[in-house]
mmCIF file of C-alpha atoms in Angstrom:
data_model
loop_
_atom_site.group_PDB
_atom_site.id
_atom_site.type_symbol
_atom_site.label_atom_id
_atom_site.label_comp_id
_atom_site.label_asym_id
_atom_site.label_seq_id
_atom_site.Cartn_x
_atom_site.Cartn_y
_atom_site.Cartn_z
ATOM 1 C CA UNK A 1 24.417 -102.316 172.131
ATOM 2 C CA UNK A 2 21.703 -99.934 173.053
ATOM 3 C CA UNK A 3 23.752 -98.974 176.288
ATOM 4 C CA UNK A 4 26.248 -97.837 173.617
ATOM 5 C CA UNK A 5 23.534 -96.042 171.456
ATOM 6 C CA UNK A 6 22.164 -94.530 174.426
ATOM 7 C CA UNK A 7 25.293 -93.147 175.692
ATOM 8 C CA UNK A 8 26.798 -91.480 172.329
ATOM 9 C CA UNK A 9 23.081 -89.955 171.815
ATOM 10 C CA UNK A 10 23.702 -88.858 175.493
ATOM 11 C CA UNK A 11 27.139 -87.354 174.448
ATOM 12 C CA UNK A 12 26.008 -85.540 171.610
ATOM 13 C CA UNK A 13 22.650 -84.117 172.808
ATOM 14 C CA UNK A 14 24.732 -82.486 175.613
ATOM 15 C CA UNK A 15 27.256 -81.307 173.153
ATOM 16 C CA UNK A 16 24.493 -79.704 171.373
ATOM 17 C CA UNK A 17 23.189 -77.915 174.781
ATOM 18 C CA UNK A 18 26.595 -76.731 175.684
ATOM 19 C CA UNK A 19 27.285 -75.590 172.126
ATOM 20 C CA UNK A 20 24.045 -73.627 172.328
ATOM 21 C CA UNK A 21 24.290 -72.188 175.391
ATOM 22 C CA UNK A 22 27.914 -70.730 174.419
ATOM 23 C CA UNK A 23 26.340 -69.960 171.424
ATOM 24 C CA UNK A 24 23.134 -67.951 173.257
ATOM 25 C CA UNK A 25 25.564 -66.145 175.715
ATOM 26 C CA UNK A 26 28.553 -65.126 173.365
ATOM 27 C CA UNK A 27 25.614 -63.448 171.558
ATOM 28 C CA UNK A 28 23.887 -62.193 174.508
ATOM 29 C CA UNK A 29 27.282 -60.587 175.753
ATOM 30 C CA UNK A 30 27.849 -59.028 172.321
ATOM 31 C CA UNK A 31 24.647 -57.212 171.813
ATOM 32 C CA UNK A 32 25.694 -55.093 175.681
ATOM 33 C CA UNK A 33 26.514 -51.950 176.077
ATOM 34 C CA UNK A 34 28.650 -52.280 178.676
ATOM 35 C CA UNK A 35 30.162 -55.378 180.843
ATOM 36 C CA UNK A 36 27.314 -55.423 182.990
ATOM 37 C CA UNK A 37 24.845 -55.376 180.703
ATOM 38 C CA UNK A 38 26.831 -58.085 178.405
ATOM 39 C CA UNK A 39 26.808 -60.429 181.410
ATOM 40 C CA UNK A 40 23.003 -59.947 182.204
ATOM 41 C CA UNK A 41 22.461 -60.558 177.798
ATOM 42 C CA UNK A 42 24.847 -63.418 178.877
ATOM 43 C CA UNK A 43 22.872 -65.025 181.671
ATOM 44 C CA UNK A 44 19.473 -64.234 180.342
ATOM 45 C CA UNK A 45 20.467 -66.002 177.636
ATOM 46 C CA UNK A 46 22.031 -69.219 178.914
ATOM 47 C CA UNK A 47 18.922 -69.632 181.330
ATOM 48 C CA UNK A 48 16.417 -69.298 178.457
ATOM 49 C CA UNK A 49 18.350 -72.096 176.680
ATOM 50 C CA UNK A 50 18.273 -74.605 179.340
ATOM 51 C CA UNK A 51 14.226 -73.612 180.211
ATOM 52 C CA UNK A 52 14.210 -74.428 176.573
ATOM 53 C CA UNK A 53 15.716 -78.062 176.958
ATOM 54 C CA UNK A 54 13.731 -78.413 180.085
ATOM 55 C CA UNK A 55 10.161 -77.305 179.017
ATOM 56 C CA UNK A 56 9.996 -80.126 176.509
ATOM 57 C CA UNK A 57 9.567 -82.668 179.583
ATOM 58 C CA UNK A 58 7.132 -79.717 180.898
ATOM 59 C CA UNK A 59 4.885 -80.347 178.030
ATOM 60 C CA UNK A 60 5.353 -84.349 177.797
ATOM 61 C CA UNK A 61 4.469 -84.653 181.164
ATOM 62 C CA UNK A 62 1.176 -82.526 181.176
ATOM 63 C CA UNK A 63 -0.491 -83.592 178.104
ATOM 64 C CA UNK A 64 0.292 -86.927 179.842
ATOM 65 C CA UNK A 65 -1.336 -85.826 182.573
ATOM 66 C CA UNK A 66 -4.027 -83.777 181.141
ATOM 67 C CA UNK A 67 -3.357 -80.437 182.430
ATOM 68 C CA UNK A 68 -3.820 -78.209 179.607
ATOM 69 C CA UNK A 69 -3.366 -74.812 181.426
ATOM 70 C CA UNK A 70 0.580 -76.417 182.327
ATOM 71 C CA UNK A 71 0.859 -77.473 178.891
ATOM 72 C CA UNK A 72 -0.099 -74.282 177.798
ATOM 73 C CA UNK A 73 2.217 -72.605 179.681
ATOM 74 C CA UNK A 74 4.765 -74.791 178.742
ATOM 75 C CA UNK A 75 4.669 -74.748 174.581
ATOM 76 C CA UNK A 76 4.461 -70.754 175.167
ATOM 77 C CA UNK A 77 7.595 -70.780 177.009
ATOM 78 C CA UNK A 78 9.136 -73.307 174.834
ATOM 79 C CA UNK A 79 8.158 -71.158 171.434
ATOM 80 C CA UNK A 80 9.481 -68.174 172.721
ATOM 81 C CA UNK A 81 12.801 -69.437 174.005
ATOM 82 C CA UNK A 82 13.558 -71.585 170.965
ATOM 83 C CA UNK A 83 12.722 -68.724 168.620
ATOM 84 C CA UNK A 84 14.839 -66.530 170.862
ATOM 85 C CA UNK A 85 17.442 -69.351 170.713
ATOM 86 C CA UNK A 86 17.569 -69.441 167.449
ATOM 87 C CA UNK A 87 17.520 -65.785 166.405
ATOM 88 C CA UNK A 88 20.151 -65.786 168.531
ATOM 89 C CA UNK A 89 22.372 -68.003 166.763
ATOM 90 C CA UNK A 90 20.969 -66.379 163.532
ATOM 91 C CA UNK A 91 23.325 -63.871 164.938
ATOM 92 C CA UNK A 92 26.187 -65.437 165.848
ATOM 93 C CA UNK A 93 26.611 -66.750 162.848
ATOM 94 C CA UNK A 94 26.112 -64.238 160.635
ATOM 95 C CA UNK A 95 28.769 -62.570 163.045
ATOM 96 C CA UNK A 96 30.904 -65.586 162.315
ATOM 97 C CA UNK A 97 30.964 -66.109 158.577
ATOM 98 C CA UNK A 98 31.098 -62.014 157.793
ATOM 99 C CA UNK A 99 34.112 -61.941 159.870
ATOM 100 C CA UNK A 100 35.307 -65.038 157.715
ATOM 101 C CA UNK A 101 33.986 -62.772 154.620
ATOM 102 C CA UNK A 102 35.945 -59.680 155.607
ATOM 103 C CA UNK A 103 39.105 -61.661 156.629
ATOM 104 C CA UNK A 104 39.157 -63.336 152.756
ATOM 105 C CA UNK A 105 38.239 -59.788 151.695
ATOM 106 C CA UNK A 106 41.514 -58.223 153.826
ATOM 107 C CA UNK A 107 43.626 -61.443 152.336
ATOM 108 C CA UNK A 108 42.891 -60.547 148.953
ATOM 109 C CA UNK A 109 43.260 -57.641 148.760
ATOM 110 C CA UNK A 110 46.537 -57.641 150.620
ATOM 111 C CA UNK A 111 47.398 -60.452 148.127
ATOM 112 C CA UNK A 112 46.738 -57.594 145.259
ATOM 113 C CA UNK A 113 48.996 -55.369 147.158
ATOM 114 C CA UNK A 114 51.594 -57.374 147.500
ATOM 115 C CA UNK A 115 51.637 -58.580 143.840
ATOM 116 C CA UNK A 116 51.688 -55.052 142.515
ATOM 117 C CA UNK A 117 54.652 -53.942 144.832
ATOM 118 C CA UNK A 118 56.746 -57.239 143.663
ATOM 119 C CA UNK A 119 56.047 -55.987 139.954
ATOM 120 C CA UNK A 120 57.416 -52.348 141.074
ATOM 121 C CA UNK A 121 60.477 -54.178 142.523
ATOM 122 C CA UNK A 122 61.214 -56.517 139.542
ATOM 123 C CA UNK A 123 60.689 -52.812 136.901
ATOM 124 C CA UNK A 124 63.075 -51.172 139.037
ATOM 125 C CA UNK A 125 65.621 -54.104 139.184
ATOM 126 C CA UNK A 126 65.482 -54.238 135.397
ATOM 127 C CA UNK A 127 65.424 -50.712 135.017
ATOM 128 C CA UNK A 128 69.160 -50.759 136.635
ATOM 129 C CA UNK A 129 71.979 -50.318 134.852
ATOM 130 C CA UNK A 130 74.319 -53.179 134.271
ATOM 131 C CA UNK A 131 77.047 -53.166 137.651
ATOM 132 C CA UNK A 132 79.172 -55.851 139.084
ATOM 133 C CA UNK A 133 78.970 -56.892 142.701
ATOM 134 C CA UNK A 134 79.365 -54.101 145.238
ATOM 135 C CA UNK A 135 82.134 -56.014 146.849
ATOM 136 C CA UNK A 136 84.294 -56.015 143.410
ATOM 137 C CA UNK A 137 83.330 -52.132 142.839
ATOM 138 C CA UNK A 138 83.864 -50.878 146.420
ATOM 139 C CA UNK A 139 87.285 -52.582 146.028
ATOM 140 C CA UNK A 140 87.871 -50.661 142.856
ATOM 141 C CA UNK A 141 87.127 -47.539 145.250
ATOM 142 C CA UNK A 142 89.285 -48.223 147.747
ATOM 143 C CA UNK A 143 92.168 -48.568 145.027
ATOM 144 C CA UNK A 144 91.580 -45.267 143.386
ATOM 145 C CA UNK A 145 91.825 -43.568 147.157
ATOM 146 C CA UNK A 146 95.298 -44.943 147.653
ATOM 147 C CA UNK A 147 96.238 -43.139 144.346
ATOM 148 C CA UNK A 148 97.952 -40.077 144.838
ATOM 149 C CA UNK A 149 95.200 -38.143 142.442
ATOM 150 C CA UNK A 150 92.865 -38.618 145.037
ATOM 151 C CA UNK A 151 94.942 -36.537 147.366
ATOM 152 C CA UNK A 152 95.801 -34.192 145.095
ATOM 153 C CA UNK A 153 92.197 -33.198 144.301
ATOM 154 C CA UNK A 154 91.672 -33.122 147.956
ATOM 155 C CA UNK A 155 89.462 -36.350 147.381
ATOM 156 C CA UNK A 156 87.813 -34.840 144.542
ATOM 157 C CA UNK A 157 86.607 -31.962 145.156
ATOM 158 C CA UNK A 158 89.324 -30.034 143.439
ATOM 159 C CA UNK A 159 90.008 -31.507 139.958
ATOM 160 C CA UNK A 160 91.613 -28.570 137.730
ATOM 161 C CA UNK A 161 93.521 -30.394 135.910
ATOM 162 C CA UNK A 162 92.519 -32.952 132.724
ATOM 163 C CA UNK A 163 94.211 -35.742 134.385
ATOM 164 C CA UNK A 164 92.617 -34.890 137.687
ATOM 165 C CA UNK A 165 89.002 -34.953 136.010
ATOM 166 C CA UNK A 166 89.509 -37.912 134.410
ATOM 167 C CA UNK A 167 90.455 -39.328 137.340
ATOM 168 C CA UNK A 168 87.179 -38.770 139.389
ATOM 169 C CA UNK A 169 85.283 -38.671 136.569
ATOM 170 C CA UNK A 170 86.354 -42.533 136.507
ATOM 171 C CA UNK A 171 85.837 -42.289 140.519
ATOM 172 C CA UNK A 172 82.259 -40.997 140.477
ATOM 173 C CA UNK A 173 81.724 -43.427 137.869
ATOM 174 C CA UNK A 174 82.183 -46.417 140.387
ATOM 175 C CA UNK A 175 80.339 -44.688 143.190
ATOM 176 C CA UNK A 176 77.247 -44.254 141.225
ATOM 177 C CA UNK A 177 77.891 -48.566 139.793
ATOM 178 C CA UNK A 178 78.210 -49.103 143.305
ATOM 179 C CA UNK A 179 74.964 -47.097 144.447
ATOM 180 C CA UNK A 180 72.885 -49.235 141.514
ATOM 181 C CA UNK A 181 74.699 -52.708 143.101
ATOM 182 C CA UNK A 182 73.580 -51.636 146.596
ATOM 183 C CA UNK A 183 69.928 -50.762 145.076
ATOM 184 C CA UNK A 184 70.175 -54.138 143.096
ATOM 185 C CA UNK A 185 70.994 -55.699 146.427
ATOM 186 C CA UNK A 186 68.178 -53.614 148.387
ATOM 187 C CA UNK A 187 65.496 -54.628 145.741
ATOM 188 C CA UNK A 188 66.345 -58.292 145.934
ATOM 189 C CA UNK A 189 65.754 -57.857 149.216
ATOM 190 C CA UNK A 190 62.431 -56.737 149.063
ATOM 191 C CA UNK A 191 61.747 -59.289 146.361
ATOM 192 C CA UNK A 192 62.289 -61.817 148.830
ATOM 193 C CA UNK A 193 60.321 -60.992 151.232
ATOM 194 C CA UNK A 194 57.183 -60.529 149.323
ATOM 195 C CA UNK A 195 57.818 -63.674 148.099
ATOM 196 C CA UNK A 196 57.818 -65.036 151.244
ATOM 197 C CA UNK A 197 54.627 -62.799 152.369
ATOM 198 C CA UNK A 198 52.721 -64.040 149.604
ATOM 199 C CA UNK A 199 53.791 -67.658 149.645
ATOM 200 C CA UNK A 200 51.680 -67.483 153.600
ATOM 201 C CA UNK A 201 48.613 -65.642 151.992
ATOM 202 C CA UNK A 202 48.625 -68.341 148.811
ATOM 203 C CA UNK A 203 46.638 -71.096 150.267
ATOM 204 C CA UNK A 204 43.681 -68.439 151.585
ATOM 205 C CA UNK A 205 43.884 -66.975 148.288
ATOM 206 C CA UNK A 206 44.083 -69.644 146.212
ATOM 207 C CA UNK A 207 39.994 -69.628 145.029
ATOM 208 C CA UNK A 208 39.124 -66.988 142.374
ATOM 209 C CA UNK A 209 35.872 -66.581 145.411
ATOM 210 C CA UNK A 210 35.766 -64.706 148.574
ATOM 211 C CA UNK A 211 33.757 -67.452 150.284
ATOM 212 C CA UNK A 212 34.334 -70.608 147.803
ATOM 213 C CA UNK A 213 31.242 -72.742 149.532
ATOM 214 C CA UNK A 214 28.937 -70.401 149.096
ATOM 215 C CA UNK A 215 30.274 -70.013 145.630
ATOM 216 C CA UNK A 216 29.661 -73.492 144.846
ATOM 217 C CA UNK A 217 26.621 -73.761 146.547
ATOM 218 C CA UNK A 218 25.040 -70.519 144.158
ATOM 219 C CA UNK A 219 26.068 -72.381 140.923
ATOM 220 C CA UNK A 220 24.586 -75.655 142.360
ATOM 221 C CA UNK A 221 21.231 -74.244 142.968
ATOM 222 C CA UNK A 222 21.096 -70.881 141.066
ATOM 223 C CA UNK A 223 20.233 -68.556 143.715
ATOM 224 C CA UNK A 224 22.643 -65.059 144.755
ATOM 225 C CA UNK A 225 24.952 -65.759 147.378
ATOM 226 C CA UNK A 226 23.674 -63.826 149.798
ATOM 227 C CA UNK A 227 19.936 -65.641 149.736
ATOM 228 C CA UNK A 228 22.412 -68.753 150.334
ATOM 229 C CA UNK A 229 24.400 -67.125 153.337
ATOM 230 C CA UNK A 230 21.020 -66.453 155.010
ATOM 231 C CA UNK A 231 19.713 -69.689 154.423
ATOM 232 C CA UNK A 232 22.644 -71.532 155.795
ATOM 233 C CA UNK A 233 22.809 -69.811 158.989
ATOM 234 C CA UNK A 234 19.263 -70.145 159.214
ATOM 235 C CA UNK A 235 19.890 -74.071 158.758
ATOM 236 C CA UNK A 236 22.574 -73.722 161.100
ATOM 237 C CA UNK A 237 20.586 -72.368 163.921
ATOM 238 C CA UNK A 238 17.552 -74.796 163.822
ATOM 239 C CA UNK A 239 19.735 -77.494 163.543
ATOM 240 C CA UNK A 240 22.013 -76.487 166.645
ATOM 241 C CA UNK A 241 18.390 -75.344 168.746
ATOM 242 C CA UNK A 242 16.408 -78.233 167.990
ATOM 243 C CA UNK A 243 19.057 -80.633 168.563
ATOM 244 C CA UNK A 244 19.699 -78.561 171.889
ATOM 245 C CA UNK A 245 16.050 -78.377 172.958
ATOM 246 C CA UNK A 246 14.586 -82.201 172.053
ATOM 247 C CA UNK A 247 18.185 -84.057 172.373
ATOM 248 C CA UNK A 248 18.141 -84.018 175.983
ATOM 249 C CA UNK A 249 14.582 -85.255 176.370
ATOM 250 C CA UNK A 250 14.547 -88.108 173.243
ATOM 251 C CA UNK A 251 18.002 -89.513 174.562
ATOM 252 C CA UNK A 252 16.528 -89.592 178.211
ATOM 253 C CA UNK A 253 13.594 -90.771 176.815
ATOM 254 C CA UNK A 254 15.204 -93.881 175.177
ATOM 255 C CA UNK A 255 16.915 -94.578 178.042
ATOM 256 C CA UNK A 256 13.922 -94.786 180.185
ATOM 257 C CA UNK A 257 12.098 -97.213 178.002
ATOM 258 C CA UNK A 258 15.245 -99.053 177.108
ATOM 259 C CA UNK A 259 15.606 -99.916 181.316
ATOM 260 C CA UNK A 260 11.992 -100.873 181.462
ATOM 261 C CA UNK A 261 11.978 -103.420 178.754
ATOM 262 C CA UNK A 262 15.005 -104.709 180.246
ATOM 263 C CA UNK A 263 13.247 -104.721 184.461
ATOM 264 C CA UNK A 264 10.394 -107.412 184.659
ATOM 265 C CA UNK A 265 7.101 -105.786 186.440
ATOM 266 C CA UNK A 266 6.634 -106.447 189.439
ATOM 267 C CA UNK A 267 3.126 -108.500 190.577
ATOM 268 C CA UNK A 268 2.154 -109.781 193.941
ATOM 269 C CA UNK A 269 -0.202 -112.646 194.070
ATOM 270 C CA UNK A 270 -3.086 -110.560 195.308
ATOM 271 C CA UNK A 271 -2.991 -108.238 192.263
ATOM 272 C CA UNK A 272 -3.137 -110.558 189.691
ATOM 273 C CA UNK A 273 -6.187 -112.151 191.337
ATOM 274 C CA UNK A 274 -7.809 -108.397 191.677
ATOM 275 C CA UNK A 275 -7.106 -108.575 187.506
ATOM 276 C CA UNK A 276 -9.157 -112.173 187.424
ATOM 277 C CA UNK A 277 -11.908 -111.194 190.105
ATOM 278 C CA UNK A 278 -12.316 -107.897 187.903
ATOM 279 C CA UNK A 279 -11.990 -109.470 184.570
ATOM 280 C CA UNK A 280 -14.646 -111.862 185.744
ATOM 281 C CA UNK A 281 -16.767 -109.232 187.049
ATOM 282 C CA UNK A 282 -16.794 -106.371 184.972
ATOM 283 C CA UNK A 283 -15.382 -107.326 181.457
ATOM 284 C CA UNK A 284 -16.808 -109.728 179.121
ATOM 285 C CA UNK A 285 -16.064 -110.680 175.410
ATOM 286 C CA UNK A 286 -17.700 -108.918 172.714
ATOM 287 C CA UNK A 287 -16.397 -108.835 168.914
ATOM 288 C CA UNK A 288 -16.095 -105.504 167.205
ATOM 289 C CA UNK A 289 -16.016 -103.960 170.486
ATOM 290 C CA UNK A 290 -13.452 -101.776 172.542
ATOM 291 C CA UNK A 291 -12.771 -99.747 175.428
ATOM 292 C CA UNK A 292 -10.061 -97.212 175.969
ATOM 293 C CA UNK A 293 -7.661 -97.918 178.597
ATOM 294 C CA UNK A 294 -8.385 -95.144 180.691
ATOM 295 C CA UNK A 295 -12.167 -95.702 180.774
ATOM 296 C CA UNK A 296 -11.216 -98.999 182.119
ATOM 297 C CA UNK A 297 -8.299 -98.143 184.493
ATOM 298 C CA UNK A 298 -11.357 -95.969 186.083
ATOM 299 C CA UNK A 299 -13.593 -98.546 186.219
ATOM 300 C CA UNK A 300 -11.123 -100.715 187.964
ATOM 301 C CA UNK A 301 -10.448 -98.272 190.194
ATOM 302 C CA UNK A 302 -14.073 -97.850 190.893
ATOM 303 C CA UNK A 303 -14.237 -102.083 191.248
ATOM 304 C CA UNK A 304 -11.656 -101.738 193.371
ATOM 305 C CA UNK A 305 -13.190 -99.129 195.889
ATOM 306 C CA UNK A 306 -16.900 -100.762 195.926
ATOM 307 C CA UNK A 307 -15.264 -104.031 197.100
ATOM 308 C CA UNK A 308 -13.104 -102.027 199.742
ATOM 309 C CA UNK A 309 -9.506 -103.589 198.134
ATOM 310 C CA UNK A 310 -7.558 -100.618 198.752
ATOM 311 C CA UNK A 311 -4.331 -102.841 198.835
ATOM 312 C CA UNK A 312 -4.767 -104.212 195.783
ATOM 313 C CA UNK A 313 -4.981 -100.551 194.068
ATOM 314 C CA UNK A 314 -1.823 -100.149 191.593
ATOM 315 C CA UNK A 315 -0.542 -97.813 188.930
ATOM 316 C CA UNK A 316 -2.064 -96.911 185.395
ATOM 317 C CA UNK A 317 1.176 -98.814 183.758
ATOM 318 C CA UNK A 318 1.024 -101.816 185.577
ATOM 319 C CA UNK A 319 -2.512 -102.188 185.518
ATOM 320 C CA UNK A 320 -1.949 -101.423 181.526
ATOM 321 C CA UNK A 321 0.843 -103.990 181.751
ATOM 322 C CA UNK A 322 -1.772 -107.182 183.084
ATOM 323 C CA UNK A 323 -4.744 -105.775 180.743
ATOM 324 C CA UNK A 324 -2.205 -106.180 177.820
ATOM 325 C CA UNK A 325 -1.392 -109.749 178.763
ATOM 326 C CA UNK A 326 -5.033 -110.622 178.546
ATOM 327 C CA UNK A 327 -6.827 -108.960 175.808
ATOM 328 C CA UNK A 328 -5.383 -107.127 172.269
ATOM 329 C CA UNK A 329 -4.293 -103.915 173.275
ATOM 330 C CA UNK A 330 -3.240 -101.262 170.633
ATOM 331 C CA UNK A 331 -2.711 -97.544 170.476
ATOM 332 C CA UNK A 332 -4.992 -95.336 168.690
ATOM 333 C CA UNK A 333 -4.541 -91.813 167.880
ATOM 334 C CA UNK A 334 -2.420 -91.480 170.808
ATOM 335 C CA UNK A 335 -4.834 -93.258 173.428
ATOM 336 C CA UNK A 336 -4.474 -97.031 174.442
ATOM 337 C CA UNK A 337 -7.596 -98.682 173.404
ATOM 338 C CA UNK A 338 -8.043 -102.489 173.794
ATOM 339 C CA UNK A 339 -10.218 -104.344 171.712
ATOM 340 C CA UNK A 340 -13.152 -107.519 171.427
ATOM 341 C CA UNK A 341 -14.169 -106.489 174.915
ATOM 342 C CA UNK A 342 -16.744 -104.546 177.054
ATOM 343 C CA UNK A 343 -17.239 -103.168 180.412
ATOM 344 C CA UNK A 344 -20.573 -104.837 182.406
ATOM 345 C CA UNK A 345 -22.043 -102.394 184.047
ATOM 346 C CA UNK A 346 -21.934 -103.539 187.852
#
């Protein structure tokens, strides 16, 4: 089970890194003036991001070791490349959700534009007179030019007689019903294809908000909008540069310890009896007494050298290891410390 654990935590603390540094650089390359200068923004700012993952074992490992001018170093270069981190994805997402803002913004107010020109259509389709199809009128048309009337008044244009204006006055008649029926026809038209235009912009209209979370959100807590906005990508970016920066290094971390539980230490014969000949000669039971763990990892070392045992020397943790086997050993503000026992001076 903990291989499992260790391995998703593994998964998503590099998901976080690679989302940050995409993050870092699509920032970095937006804030260039040119290409070149985009991909040094770019690469400046994918470096800083992984110094930023990396200086976190920096600092672990010289506290550990005591080297303060290291560990200096280190939380210096960590502050300034997770605040850098992280007002760069300020930016990026601020970039982000205005362009989300401005494309709701566009979408409603094409939505509005759209609605008012399907009202126009509809007045104007009403405002027609009544006609029958075009096909039944231009028929009608057709007839009347077979007529020999329409000859006559050289197709209308020279009616001088009464039956001859009464004739195209009948004729103009059905050209102007069949203008209206090809209007009718055009307008339905256009009718249905804003109803098809705004049936695709319903859904991303469909909120009486531009931006319904924030929305939501203000009512919720009572604060404008925009304090909201700023305090979401705000979340956004700590969450995305912490999880980027300490991930890495807790998931590792994990692992580590998880493989050491599971690996028995290693003891030859002659160090456990350099534990018994020291125990014997330096340490002695005392109640109410303690000693910190690396006062007496020194003192063993310094046991060890006055009795010229230089292969029986051995690491802080395994020498921590055997001490912890023999006498109550606990961790106090951040130092080992074991307790009920003294060091004899020798």
């Amino acid at each position: 089970m903990s291989r499992i654990i260790a391995g998703i935590a593994l998964v998503a603390a590099l998901a976080f890194l690679a989302v940050s540094g995409v993050i870092n650089a699509r920032f970095g390359w937006s804030i260039g003036q040119s290409d070149f200068d985009s991909q040094v923004y770019a690469s400046l700012s994918v470096a800083s991001d992984i110094l930023k993952a990396v200086c976190v074992v920096f600092l672990v490992t010289a506290w550990a070791q005591k080297n303060y001018i290291s560990f200096g170093i280190a939380a210096l270069l960590f502050v300034l490349t997770t605040v850098y981190s992280i007002t760069s994805a300020i930016g990026f997402n601020a970039l982000n959700r205005d362009t989300l803002q401005n494309e709701r913004e566009l979408n409603r107010a094409q939505y509005q534009a759209l609605t008012s020109d399907m009202e126009k259509a509809r007045e104007d389709l009403e405002a027609l007179p009544i006609h029958r199809p075009a096909e039944v009128i231009d028929a009608d048309i057709q007839a009347k030019q077979q007529r020999r009337r329409w000859t006559a008044t050289k197709a209308c244009t020279d009616a001088t007689v009464p039956q001859s204006r009464t004739f195209c006055e009948a004729y103009h008649l059905l050209q102007a019903e069949l203008a209206a029926a090809k209007k009718a026809e055009e307008l339905n038209h256009q009718i249905g294809d804003l109803n098809r235009q705004l049936a695709s912009l319903d859904q991303a209209v469909s909120s009486d908000t531009v931006d319904p979370q924030l929305s939501a959100l203000s009512d919720l807590i009572g604060q404008k909008e925009n304090n909201i906005r700023s305090a979401m990508n705000l979340l956004l970016a700590i969450l995305c540069e912490l999880g980027s920066g300490l991930g890495l290094y807790l998931t590792l971390n994990y692992i580590r310890q998880t493989d050491a539980k599971k690996k028995p230490l290693k003891t030859t014969p002659s160090s456990v009896l350099s534990i018994d000949h020291f125990v014997a000669d330096r340490i002695t039971q005392n109640k109410g007494a303690s000693v910190y763990g690396g006062d007496l990892f020194q003192a063993f070392k310094a046991w060890v050298s006055a009795n010229n045992a230089a292969d029986l020397e051995m690491s802080n943790s395994m020498f921590g290891r055997l001490m912890g086997e023999r006498f109550d050993k606990r961790k106090v503000g951040g130092r080992i410390k074991y307790f009920d026992i003294q060091l004899v001076t020798s």
